[in-house]
Coordinates of C-alpha atoms in Angstrom, one line a residue:
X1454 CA -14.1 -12.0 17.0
X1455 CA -17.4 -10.2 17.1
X1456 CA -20.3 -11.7 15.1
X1457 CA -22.0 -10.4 12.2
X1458 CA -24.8 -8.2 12.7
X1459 CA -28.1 -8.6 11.5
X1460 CA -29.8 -5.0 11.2
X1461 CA -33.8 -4.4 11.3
X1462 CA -35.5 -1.5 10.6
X1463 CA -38.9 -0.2 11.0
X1464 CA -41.4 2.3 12.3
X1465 CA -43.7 0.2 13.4
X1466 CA -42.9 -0.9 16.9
X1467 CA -44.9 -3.8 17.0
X1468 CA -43.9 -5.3 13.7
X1469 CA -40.1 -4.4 14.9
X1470 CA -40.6 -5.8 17.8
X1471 CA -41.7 -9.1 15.9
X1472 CA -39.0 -9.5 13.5
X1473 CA -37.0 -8.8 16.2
X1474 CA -37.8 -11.5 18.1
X1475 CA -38.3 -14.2 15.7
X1476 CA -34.2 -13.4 14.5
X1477 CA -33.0 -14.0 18.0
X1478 CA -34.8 -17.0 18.0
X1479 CA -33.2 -18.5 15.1
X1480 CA -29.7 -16.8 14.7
X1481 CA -28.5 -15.2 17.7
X1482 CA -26.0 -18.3 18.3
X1483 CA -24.0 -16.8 15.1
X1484 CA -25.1 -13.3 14.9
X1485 CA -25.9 -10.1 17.0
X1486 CA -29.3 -8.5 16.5
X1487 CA -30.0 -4.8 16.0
X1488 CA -33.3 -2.7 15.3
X1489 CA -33.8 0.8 14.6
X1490 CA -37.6 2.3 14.2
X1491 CA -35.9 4.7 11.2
X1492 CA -33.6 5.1 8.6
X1493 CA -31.8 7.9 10.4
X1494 CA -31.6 6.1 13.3
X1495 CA -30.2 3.3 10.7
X1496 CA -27.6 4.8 9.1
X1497 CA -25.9 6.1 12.7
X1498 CA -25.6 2.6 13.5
X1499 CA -23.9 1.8 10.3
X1500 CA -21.9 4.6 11.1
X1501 CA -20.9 3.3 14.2
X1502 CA -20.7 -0.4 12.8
X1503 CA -17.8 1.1 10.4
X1504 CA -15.6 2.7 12.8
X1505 CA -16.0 -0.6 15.6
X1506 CA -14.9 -2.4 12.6
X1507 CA -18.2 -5.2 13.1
X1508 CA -19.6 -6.7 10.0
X1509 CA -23.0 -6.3 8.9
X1510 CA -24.5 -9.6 7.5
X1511 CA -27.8 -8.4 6.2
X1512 CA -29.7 -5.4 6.1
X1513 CA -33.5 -5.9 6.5
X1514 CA -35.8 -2.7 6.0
X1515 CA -39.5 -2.1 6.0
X1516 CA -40.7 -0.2 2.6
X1517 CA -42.9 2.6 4.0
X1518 CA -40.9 4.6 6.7
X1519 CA -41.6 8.3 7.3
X1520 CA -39.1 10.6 6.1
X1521 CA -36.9 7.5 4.4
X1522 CA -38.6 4.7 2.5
X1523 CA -36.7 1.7 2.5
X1524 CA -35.3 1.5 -0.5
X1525 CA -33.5 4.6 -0.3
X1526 CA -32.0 3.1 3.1
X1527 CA -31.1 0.0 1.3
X1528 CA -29.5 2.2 -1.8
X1529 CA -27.4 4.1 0.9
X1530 CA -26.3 1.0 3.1
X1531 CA -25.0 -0.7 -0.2
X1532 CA -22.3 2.2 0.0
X1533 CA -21.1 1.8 3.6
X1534 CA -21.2 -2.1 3.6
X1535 CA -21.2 -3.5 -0.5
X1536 CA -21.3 -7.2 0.5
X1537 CA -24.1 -6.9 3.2
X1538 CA -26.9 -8.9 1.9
X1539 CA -30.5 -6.2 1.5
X1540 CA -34.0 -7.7 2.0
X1541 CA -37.1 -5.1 1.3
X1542 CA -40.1 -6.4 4.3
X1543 CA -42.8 -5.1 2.4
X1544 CA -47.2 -5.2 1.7
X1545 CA -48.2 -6.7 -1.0
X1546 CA -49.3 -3.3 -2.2
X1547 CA -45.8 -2.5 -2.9
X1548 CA -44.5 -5.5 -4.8
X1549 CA -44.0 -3.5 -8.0
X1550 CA -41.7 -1.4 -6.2
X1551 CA -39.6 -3.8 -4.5
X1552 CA -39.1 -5.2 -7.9
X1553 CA -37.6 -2.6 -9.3
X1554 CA -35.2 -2.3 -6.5
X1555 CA -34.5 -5.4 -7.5
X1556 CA -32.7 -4.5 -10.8
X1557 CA -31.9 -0.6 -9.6
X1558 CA -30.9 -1.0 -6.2
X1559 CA -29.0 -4.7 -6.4
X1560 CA -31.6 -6.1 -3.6
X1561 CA -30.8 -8.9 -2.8
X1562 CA -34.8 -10.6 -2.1
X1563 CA -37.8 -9.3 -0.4
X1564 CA -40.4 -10.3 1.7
X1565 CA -44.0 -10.0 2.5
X1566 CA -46.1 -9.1 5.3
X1567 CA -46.9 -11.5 7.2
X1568 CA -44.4 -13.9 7.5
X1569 CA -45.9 -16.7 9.8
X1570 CA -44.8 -18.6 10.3
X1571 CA -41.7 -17.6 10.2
X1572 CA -40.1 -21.3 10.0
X1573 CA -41.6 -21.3 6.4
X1574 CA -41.7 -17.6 5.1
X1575 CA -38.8 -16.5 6.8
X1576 CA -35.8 -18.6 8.1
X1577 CA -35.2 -20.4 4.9
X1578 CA -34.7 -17.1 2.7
X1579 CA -33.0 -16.1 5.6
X1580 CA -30.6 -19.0 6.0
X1581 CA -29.6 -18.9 1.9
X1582 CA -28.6 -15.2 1.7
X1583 CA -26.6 -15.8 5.0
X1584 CA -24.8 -18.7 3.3
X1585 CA -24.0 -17.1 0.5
X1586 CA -22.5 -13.7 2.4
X1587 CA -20.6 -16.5 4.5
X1588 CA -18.7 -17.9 1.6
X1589 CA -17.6 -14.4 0.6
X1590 CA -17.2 -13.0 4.2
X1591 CA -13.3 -12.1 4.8
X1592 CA -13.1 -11.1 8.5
X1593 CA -12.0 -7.6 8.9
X1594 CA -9.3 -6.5 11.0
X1595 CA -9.5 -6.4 14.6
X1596 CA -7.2 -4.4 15.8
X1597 CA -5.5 -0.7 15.5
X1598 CA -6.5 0.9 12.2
X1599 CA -3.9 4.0 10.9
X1600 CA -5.5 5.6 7.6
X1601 CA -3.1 7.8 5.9
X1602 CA -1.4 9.4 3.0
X1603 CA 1.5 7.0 1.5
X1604 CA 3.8 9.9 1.3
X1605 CA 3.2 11.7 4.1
X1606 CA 5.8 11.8 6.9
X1607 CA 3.8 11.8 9.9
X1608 CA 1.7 8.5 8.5
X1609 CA 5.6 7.1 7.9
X1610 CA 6.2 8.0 11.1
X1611 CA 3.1 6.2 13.0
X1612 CA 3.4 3.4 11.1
X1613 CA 7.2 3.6 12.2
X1614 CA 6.6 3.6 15.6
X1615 CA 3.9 1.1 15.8
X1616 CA 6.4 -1.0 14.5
X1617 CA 9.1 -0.9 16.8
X1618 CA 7.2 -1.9 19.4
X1619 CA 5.0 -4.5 17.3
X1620 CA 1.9 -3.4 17.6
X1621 CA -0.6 -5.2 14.9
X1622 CA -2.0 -2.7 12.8
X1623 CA -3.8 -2.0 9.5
X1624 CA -2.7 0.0 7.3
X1625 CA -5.4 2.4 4.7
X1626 CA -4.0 4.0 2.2
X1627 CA -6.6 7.1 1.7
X1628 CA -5.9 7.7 -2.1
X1629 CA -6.0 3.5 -2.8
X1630 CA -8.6 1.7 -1.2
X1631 CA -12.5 3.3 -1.0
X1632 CA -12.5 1.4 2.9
X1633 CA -10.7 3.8 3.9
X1634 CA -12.5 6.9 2.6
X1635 CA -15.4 5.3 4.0
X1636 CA -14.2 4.6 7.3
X1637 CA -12.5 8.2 7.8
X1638 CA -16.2 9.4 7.2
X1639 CA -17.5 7.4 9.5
X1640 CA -15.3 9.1 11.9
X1641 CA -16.6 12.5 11.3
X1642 CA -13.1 13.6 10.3
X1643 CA -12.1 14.9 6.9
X1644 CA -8.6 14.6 4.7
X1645 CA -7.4 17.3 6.2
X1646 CA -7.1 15.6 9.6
X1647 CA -4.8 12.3 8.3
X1648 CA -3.5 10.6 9.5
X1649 CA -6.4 9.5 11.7
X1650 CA -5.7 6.2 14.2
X1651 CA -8.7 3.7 15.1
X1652 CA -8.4 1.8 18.3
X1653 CA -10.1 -1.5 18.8
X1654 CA -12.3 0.1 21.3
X1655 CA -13.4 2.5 18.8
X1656 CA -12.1 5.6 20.0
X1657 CA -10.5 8.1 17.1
X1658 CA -7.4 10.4 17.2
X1659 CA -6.3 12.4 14.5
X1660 CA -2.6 14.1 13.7
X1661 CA -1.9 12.1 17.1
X1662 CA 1.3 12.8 18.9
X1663 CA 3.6 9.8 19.8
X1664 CA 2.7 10.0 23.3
X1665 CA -0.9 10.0 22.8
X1666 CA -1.0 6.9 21.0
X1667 CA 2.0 5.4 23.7
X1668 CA -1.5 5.8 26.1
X1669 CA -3.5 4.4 24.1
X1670 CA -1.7 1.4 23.6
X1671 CA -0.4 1.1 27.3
X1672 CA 2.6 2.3 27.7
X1673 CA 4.1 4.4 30.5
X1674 CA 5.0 7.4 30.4
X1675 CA 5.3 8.4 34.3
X1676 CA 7.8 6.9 36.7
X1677 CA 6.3 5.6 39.6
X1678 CA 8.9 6.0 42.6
X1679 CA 10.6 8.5 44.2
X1680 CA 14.0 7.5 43.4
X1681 CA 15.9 3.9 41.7
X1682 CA 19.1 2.3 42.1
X1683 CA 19.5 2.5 38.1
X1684 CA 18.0 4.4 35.5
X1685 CA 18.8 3.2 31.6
X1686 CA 18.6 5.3 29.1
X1687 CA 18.0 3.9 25.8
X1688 CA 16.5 0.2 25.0
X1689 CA 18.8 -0.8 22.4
X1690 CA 20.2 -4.0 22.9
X1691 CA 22.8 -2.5 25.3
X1692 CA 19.8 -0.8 27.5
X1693 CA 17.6 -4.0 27.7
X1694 CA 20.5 -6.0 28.5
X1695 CA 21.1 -3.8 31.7
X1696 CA 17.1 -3.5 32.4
X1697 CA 17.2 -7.3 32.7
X1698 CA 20.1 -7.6 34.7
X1699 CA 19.5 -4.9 37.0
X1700 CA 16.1 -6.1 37.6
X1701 CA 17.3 -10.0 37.8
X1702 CA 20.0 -9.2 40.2
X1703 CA 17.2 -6.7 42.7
X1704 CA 17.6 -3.1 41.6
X1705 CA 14.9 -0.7 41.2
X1706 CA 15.7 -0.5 38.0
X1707 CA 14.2 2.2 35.3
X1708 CA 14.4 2.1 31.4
X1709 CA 13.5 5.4 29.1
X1710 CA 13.2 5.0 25.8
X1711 CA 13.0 8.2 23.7
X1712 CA 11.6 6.6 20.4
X1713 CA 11.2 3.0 19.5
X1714 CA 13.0 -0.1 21.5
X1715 CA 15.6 -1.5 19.6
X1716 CA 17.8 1.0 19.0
X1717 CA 19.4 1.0 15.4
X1718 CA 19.2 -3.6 15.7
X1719 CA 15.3 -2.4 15.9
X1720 CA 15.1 -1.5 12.4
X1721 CA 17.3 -4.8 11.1
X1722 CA 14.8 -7.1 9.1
X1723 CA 16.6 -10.0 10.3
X1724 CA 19.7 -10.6 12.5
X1725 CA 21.3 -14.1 11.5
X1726 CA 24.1 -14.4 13.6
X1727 CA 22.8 -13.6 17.0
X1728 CA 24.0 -16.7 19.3
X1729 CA 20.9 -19.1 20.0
X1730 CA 18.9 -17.9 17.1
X1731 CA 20.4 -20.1 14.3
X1732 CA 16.8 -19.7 12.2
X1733 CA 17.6 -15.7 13.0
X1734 CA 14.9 -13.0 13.9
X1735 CA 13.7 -9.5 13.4
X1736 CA 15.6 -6.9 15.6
X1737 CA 12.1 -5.8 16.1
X1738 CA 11.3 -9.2 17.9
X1739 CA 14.5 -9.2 19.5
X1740 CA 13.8 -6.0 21.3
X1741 CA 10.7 -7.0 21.7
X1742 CA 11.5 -10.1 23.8
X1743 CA 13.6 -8.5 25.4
X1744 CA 11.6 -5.8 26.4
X1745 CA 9.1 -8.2 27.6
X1746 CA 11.9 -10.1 29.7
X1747 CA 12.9 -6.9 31.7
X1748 CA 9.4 -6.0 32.7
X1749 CA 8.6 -9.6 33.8
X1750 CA 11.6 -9.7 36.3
X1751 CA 10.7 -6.4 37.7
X1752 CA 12.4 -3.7 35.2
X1753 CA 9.8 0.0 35.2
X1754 CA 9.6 1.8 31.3
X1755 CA 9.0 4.7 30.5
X1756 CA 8.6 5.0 26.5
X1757 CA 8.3 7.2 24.3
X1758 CA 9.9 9.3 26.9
X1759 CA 12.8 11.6 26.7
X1760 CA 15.7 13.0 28.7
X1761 CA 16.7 16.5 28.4
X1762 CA 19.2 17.1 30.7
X1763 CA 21.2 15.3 33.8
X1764 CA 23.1 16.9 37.1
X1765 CA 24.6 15.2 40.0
X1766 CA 23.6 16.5 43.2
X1767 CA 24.4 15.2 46.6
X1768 CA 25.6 11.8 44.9
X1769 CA 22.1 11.4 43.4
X1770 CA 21.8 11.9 39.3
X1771 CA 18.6 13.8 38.6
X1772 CA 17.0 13.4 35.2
X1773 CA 14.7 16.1 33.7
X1774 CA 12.5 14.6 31.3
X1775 CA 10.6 15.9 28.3
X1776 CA 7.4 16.5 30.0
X1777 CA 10.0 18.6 33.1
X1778 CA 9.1 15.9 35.4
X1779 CA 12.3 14.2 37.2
X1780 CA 13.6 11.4 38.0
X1781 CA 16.1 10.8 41.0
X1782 CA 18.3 8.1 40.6
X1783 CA 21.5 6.5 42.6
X1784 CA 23.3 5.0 39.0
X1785 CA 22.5 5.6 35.6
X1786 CA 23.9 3.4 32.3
X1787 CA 24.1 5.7 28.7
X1788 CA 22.5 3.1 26.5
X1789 CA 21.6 6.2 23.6
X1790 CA 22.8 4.4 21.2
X1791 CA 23.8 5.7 17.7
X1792 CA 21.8 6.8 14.4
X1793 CA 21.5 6.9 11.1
X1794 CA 23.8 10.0 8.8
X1795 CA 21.7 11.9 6.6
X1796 CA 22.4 12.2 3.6
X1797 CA 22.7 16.0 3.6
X1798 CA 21.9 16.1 -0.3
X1799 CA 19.4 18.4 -2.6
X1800 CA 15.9 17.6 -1.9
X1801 CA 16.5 15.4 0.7
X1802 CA 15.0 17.2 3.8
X1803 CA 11.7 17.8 1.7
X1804 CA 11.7 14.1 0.7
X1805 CA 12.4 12.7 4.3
X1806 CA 9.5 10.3 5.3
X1807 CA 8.3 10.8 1.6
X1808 CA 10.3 7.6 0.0
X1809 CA 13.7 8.7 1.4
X1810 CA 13.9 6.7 4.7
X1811 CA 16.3 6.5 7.7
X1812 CA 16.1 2.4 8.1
X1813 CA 12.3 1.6 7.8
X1814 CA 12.8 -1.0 5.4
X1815 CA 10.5 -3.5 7.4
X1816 CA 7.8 -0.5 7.5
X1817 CA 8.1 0.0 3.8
X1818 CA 8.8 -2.9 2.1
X1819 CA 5.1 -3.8 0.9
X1820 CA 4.4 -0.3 -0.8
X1821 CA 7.8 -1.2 -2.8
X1822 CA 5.9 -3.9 -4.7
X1823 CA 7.3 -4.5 -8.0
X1824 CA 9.2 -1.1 -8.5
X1825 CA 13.0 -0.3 -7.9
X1826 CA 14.7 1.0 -4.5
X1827 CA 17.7 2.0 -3.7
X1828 CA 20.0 1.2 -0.5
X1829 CA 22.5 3.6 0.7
X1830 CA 25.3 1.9 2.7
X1831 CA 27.5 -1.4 3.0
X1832 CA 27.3 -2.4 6.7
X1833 CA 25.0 -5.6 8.3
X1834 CA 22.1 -3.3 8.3
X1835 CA 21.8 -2.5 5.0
X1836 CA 22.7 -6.0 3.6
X1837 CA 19.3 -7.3 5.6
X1838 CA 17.6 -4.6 4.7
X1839 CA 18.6 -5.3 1.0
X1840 CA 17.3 -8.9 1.5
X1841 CA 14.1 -8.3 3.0
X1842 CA 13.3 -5.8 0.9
X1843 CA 13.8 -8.1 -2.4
X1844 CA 11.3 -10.3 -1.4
X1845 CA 8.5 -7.5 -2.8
X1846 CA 10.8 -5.1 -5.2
X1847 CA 11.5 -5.4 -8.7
X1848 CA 15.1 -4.7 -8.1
X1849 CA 17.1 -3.6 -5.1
X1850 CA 20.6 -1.7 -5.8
X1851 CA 22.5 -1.2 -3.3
X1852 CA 24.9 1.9 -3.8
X1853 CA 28.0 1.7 -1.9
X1854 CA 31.7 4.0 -1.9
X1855 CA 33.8 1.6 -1.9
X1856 CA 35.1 -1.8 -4.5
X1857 CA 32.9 -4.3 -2.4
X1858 CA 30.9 -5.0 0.7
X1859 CA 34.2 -7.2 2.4
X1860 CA 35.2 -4.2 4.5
X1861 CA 31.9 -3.7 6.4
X1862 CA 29.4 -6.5 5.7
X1863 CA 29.2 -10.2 7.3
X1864 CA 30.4 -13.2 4.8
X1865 CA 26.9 -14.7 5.2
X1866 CA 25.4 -11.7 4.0
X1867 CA 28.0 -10.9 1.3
X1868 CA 26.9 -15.0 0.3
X1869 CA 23.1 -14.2 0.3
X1870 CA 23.2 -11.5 -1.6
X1871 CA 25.3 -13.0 -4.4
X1872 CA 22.8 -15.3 -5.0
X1873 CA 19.4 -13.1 -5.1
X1874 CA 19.0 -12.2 -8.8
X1875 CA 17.1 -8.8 -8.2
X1876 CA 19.9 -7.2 -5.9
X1877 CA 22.5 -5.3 -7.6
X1878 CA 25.7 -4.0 -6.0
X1879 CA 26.8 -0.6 -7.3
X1880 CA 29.9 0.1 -6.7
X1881 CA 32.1 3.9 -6.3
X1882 CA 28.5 5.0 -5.9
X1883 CA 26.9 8.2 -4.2
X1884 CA 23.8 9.7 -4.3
X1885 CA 24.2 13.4 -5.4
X1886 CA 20.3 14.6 -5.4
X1887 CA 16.8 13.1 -4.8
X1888 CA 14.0 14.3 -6.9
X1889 CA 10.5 14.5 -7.1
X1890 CA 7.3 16.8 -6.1
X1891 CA 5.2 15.2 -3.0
X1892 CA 7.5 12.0 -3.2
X1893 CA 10.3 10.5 -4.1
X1894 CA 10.4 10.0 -8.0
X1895 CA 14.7 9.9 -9.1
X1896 CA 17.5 9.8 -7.7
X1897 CA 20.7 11.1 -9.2
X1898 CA 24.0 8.6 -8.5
X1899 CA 27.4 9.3 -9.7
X1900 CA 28.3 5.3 -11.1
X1901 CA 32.5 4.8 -11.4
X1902 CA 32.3 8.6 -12.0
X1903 CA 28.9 8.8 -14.2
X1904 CA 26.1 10.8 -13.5
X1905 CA 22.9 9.1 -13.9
X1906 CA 19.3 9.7 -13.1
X1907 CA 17.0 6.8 -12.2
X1908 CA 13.4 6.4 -11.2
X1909 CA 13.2 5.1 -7.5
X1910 CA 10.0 3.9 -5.7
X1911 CA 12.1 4.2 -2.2
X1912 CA 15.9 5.1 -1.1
X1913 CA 16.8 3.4 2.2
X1914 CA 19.6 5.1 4.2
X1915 CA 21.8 2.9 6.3
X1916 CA 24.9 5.5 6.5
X1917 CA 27.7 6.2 9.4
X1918 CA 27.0 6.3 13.0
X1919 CA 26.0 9.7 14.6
X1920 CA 26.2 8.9 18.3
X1921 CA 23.0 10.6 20.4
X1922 CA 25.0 12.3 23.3
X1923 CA 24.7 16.2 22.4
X1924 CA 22.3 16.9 25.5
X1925 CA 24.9 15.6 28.0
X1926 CA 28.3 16.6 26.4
X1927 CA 28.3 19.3 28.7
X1928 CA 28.9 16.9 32.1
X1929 CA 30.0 14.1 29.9
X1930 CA 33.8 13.8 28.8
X1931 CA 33.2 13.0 25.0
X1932 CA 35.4 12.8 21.8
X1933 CA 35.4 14.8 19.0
X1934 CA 32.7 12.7 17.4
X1935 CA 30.5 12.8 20.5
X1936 CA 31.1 9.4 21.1
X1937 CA 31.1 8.6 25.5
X1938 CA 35.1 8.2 26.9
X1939 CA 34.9 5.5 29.7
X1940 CA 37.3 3.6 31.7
X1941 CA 41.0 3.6 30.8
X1942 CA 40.0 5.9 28.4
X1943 CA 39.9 8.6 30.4
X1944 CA 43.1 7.9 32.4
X1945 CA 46.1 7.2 29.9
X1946 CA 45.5 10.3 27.9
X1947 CA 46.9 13.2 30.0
X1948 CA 44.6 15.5 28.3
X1949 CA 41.4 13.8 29.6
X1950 CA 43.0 12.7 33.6
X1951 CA 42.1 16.0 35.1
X1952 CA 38.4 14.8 34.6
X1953 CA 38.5 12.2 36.8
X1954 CA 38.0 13.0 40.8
X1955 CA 38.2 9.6 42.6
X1956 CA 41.2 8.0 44.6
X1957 CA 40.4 4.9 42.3
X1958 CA 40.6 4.3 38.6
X1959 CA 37.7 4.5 36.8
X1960 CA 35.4 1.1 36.0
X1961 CA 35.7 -0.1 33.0
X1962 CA 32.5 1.4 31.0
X1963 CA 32.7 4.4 34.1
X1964 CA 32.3 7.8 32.4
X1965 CA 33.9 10.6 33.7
X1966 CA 30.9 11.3 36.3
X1967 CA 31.1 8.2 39.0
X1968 CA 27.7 6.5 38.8
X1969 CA 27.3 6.9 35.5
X1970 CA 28.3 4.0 32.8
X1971 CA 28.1 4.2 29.1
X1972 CA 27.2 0.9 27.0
X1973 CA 26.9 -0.1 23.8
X1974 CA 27.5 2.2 20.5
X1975 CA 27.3 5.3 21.5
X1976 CA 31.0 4.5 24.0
X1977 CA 34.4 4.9 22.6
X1978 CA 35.9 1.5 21.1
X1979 CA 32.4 -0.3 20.7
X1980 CA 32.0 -3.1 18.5
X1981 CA 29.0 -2.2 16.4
X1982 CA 27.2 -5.8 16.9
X1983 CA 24.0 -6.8 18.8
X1984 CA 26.3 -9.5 21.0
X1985 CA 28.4 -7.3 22.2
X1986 CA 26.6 -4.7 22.9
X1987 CA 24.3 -7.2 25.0
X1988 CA 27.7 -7.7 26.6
X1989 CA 28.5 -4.3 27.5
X1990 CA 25.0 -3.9 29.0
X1991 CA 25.5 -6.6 31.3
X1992 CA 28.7 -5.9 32.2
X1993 CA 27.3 -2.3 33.5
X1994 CA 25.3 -3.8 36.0
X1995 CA 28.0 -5.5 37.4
X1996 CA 30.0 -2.3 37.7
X1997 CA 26.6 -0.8 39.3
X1998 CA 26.6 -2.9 41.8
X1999 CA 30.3 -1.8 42.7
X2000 CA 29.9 1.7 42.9
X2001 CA 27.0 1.1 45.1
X2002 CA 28.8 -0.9 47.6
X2003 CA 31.4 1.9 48.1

């Protein structure tokens, strides 16, 4: 933690020089010591106090200053830091005015010239105001700061992304808290520019891209060799399986990561029926231990990074990325994973990251305090979703197509949310239309065949399973929902044999490319849980290792 600053001011370089001294003397143990020799030169370091996010204790100023008298400094400072404690150092010539600051500028005390010694006309009013800012003294955040509109996307979508890979953060809400109007002006930057990100070091970016805050925060975005034995793509649960394996078992071994880790088990608010985790966990801290497994055994990632495109040539797959860097590989495993349906209803493309949300839930739960969302969906996702998000909203309905959540849902879920009083299954449900100017406002359900209209703070979308494989469908033997044929698949239907070139059958999660497996959701046949994906990772390194030993 940093300490408390103590901030003196005057013109007088001897007399700063003074007071200067004698504070170090007594208080430098518990607080840092600054001087300016003006009020201009104070208010910069204020300035520069609010956007390092360091506390200022107390604010002492001399009266008569060229070009700002104390006071005025004093009124000013009250602004950027309320709870600092103000102290006027002034002549005895001036007593009259320092008592009227008193009752018109909320000054705290003041003090005369001289103040030797200072162990009697100093410290002890010194040691009392200090006290009394103590009690009150709530430690600000040190960390990354993200100041924002609530309903704007690209906040939603920060916040989103610090997230997923669990970065501590603040959040400012620009129109609901005067800290952060006050901070974005310390950053020279106006409304216009939100969202605007802090970093602990102090540096500022605003309307940041991804990838720009990926740096700041330390992630790679580069590979580093010349060519691997394995390249993942994706760091679902599938993908982080087969970074940790690969790695384990001595493959250079590459994970790239388009968005957040975690894939779609990223966004659950808690996974209870994960094997070792009988307490259960985040998928957030899931991926995140996982994430931090891989790299300790040896695993390279690049995130957020993206892959474009993929060609064989000369045995070797070459990935273009995003950035039209490549990457030569000898294997690769298609960990894409799947996402989220939209809803493809009125107004919801103009309410999208504006209280209609693809997953999210963990993101937006607190700004659901005490008002009423809405769940779309009947699957494990939306069930924890559901039961995190009850813990802060007045009621959660969750709207589904069918009679009951049996069909999709885990028993222990179905259980747990039979007993929360605030959730509400709707049943032969369906949102038609989403409504509202800047945010979301309504919704409009059909109910057993109703139309209704409802206010909604929030509508959470946990719908179907689109799988990510349109950029390599054209080398890639897919079905006709884009979902990855592998293995037998692509051998016992004579329409798909011709595909496959070798003397020998296909591997079991083998596409129809040799070298290159598919794991997890986004294959043909996969069980939409974190286990087996896990599984299906793994069990691509194995055939990895195979294919390379031909």
């Amino acid at each position: 933690m940093k300490k408390p600053v103590l901030l003196v001011v005057d013109d007088d370089p001897q007399v700063l020089s003074a007071i200067d001294r004698d504070l170090r003397s007594e208080f430098r143990r518990d607080y840092r010591v600054l001087r300016a020799s003006s009020g201009a030169e104070a208010l910069e370091i204020l300035g520069e106090l609010t956007t390092r996010a360091e506390p200022l204790a107390l604010l002492l100023a001399d009266q008569r200053m060229p070009g700002m008298e104390g006071v005025e400094l004093l009124e000013k400072a009250r602004g950027i830091f309320p709870d600092a404690k103000r102290v006027l150092l002034t002549a005895y010539a001036d007593t009259e005015a320092a008592i009227r600051a008193i009752n018109n500028a909320y000054l705290d005390y003041y003090l005369l010239k001289p103040w030797d010694p200072p162990q009697d006309l100093l410290y002890p009013t010194l040691h009392d105001l200090l006290a009394a800012w103590q009690a009150k003294y709530k430690p600000r955040f040190q960390g990354l700061r993200l100041i924002g509109f609530q309903w704007s996307p690209l906040s939603h979508e920060l916040k989103d992304f610090l997230a997923g890979y669990m970065v501590a953060y603040q959040w400012l809400d620009f129109e609901a808290t005067t800290e952060a109007e006050t901070l974005l002006q310390s950053t020279g930057f106006t409304p216009a520019d939100l969202p605007v990100v802090i970093f602990e070091d102090g540096s500022v970016l605003a309307r940041p891209e991804r990838a720009a805050v990926a740096l700041k925060i330390g992630l790679a975005q580069k590979a580093t060799a010349e060519l691997y034995d394995v390249v993942v793509i994706g760091a679902g649960p599938a993908g982080m399986a087969s970074a940790v394996y690969g790695a384990s078992e001595g493959l250079k071994t590459l994970v790239i990561e388009r968005g957040s880790p975690g894939g779609q088990a990223g966004s659950s608010s808690r996974i209870e029926n994960y094997l070792g985790f009988p307490t259960g966990l985040s998928g957030a801290e899931l991926a995140h231990r996982a994430w931090a497994q891989a790299v300790r055994l040896g695993a390279e990632l690049l995130a957020p990074q993206e892959v474009t495109s993929l060609c064989v040539q000369d045995e070797y797959k070459v990935l273009t990325l995003a950035d039209g860097s490549e990457v030569r590989t000898r294997a690769v495993v298609l960990a894409t994973g799947v996402s989220y349906r939209t809803l493809n209803v009125p107004g919801e493309h103009h309410l999208s990251g504006a209280g209609v949300y693809y997953g999210a839930a963990r993101t937006e739960a607190r700004s659901c305090d005490q008002q009423d969302v809405y769940i779309v969906g009947g699957g494990n996702s939306a069930g924890q979703a559901a039961m995190y998000l009850a813990t802060y909203a007045r009621r959660v309905f969750i709207l589904i197509r069918g009679e009951s959540l049996a069909a999709s849902m885990s028993a222990y879920l179905i259980e747990q949310i039979g007993q929360t009083e605030n959730i509400e299954i709707l049943s032969f449900a369906e949102v038609k239309e989403v409504c509202g100017q800047d945010h979301l406002e309504e919704v409009i359900i059909t109910n057993n065949g109703q139309q209704e209209r409802r206010p909604a703070r929030a509508l959470f979308v946990f719908i179907g399973a689109k799988p990510s494989t349109e950029w390599v469908q054209d080398i890639i033997l897919c079905d006709k929902r884009g979902f990855m044929l592998t293995g037998r698949d692509l051998v016992s239907d004579p329409r798909f044999a011709a595909a496959w070139k070798r003397d020998r059958e296909p591997y079991l999660l083998e596409t129809c490319v040799p070298g290159i497996f598919a794991a997890g959701d986004t294959r043909v046949g996969a069980m939409a849980r974190v286990a087996s994906a896990v599984g299906e990772g793994s069990m691509a390194i194995k055939f990895v290792h195979e294919y390379l030993d031909e």
